[in-house]
XYZ file of C-alpha atoms in Angstrom:
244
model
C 9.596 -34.596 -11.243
C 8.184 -31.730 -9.040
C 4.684 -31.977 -8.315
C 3.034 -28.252 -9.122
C -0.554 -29.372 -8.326
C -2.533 -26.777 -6.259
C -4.754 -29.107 -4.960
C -3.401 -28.494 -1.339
C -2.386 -24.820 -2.039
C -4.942 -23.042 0.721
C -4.939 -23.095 3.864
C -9.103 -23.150 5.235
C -9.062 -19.284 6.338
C -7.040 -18.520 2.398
C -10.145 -19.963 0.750
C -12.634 -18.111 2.987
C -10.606 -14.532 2.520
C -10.058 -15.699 -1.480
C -13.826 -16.095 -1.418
C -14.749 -12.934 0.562
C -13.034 -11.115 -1.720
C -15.302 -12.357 -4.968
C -18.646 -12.101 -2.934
C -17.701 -8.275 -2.322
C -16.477 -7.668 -5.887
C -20.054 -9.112 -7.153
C -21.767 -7.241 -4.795
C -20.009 -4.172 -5.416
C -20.611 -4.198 -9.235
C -24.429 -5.223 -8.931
C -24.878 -2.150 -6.358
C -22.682 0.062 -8.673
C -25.438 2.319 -9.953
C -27.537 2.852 -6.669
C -27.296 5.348 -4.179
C -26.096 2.300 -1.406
C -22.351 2.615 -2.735
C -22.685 6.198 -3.095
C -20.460 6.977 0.107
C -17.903 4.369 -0.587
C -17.669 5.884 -4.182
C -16.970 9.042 -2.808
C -14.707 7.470 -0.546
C -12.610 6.389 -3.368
C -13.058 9.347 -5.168
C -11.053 11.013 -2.237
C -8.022 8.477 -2.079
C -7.991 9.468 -5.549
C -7.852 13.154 -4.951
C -5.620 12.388 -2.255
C -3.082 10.436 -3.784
C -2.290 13.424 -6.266
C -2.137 15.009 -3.196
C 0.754 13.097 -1.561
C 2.584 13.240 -4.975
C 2.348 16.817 -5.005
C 4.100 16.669 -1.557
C 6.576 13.916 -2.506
C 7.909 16.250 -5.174
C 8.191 19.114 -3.079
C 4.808 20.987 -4.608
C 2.140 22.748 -2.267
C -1.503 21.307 -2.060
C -3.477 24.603 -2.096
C -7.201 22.422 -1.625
C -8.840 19.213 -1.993
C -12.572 18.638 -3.959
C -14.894 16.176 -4.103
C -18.662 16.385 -5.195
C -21.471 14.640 -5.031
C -21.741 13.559 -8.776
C -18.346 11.138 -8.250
C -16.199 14.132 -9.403
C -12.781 15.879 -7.811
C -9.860 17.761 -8.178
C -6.982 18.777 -6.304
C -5.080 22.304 -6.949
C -1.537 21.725 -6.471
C 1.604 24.796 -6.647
C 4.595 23.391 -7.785
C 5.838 19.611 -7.847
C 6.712 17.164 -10.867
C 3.478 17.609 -12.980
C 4.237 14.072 -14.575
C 4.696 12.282 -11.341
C 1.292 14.179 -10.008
C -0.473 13.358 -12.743
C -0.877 9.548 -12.520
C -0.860 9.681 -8.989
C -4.997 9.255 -9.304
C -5.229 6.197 -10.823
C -2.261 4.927 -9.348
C -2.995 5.470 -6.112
C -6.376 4.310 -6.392
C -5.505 0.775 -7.509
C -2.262 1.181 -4.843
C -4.222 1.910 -1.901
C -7.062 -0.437 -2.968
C -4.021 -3.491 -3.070
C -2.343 -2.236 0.444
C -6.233 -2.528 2.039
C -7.389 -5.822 0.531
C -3.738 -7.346 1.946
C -4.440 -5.110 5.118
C -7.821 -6.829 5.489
C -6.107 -10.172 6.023
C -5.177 -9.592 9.771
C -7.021 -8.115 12.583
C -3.871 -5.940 13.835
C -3.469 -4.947 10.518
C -6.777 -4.056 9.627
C -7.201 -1.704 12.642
C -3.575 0.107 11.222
C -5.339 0.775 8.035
C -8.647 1.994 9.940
C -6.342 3.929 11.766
C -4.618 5.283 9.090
C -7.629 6.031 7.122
C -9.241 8.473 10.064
C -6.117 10.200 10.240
C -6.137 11.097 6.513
C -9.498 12.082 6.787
C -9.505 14.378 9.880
C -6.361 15.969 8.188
C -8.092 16.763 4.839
C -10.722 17.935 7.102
C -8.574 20.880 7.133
C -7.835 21.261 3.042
C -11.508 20.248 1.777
C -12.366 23.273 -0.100
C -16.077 22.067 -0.387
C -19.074 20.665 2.267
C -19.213 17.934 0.081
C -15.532 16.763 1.374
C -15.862 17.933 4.516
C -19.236 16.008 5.216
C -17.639 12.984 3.781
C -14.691 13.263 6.231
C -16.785 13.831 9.706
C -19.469 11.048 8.594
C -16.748 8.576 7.484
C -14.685 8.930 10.641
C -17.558 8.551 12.685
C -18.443 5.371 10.766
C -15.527 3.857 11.271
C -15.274 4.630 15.114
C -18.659 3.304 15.519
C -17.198 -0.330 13.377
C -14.191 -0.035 15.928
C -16.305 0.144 18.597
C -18.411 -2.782 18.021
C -15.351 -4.983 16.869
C -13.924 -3.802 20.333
C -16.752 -4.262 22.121
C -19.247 -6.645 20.886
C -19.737 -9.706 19.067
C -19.813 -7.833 15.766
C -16.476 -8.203 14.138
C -16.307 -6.380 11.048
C -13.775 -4.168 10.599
C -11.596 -6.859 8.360
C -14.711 -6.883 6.333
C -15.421 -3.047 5.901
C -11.654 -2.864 5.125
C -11.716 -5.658 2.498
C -14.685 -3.936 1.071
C -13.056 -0.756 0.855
C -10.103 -2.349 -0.828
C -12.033 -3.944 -3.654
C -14.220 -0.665 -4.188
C -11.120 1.247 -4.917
C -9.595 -1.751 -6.820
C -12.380 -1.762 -8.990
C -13.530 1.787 -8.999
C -9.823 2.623 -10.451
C -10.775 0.161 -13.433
C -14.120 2.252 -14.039
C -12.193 5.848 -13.510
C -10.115 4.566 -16.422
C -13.112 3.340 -18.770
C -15.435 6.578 -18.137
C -13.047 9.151 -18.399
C -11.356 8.134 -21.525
C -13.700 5.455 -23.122
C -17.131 5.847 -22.438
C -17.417 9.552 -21.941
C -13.535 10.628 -23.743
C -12.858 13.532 -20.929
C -9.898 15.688 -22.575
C -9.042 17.199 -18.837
C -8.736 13.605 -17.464
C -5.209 12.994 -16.060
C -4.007 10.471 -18.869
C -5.124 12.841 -21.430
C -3.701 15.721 -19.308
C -0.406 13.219 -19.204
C -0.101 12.542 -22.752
C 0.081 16.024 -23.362
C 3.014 16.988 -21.126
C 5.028 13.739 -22.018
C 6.821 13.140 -25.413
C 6.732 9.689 -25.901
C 3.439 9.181 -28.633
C 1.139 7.855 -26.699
C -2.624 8.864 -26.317
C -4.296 9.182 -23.154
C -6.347 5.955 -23.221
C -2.800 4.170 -24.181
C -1.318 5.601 -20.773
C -4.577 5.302 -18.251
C -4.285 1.498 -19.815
C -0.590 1.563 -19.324
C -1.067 2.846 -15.386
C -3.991 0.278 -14.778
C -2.355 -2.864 -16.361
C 0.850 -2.899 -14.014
C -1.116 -1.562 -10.836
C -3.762 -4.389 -11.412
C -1.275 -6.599 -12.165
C 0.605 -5.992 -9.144
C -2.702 -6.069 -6.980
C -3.476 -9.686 -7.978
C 0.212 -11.106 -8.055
C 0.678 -10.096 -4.411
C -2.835 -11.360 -3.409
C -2.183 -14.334 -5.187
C 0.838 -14.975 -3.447
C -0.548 -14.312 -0.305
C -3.242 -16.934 -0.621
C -0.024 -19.535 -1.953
C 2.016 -18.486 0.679
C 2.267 -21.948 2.477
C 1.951 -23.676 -0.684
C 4.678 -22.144 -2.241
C 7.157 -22.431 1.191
C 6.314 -26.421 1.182
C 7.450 -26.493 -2.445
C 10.905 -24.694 -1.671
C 11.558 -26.276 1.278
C 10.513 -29.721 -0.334
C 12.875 -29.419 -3.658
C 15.706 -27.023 -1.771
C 17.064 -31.126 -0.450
C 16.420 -32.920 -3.215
């Protein structure tokens, strides 16, 4: 009979990444109200922003600006595009982008793509921000990373993975609580699921779809992390029963 234990399933640096991962998701939601996570919020708030952003481009639309303010708010003002596709694009991408960094976090080289990335998207909204709020956001945040860069290039401080990770889980998480306070706790009508449920015919409310969205993204998120930590596991077990 094929043995399914996990007892051997992790490799030493799996468990240590695997446990990384919790200590920044506690930390993260026992910092959530104070002004400490107050740029990372923002941060998110801005993948958010600029994921209906890329939709908007994706479906041949024109970004016309790109908002964020200090009180964990945005928008983006879009010409043209699919309107359905743009609409989810928020939530989506948040929880997207949040997966893509928590697997980029697991490598070095990998890591410094996604920091790469990241400055890149920033200095080009540089150009679209509409407020100071964005703008100051973008400059300090690039600048924060290329000090991090520095001292993982330089020094014996190594933590871009880390910052990266963190990142990751804030938007993984902050997606969750977009979700909850916009159509739960505080029942925003101009959200973008209620905004969704509007233009779309099936009969579903907007809580039903930002649930919908945030079910299969999250689901996603922790099937591929979860197979990344099982990776070796799961090879020995195919390559174990593939003879028998």
């Amino acid at each position: 009979m094929p043995n399914w234990e996990l007892k051997h399933c992790c490799k030493h640096e799996q468990i240590v990444f695997l446990a990384t991962l919790g200590v920044c998701a506690v930390v993260i939601l026992a910092l959530w109200r104070t002004v400490l996570l107050l740029p990372f919020k923002l941060v998110t708030v801005f993948i958010h922003e600029a994921s209906h952003a890329i939709a908007c481009k994706l479906t041949c639309g024109h970004v016309e600006g790109i908002q964020v303010h200090a009180n964990e708010g945005g928008t983006t003002q879009t010409r043209g595009g699919v309107y359905w596709f743009i609409l989810p694009a928020g939530y989506l991408g948040s929880a997207f982008w949040g997966m893509v960094l928590v697997l980029a976090s697991t490598k070095l080289l990998s890591a410094r793509i996604a920091a790469g990335c990241l400055v890149v998207t920033l200095i080009v909204v540089l150009f679209v921000a509409k407020n100071w709020t964005l703008r100051g956001l973008c400059i300090g945040f690039v600048l924060f990373l290329a000090v991090v860069w520095v001292l993982q290039e330089t020094t014996k401080i190594k933590i871009l993975r880390y910052i990266i990770l963190f990142i990751g889980v804030m938007n993984s998480l902050f997606s969750v609580y977009d979700i909850y306070d916009d159509l739960i706790s505080r029942r925003v009508n101009s959200s973008d699921a209620e905004k969704f449920a509007e233009v779309c015919p099936c009969p579903c409310t907007g809580v039903g779809w930002g649930v919908i969205w945030e079910s299969h993204l999250q689901g996603t998120h922790f099937f591929l992390v979860s197979l990344w930590s099982h990776i070796s596991w799961f090879g020995d077990l195919v390559l174990r029963y593939a003879v028998v």
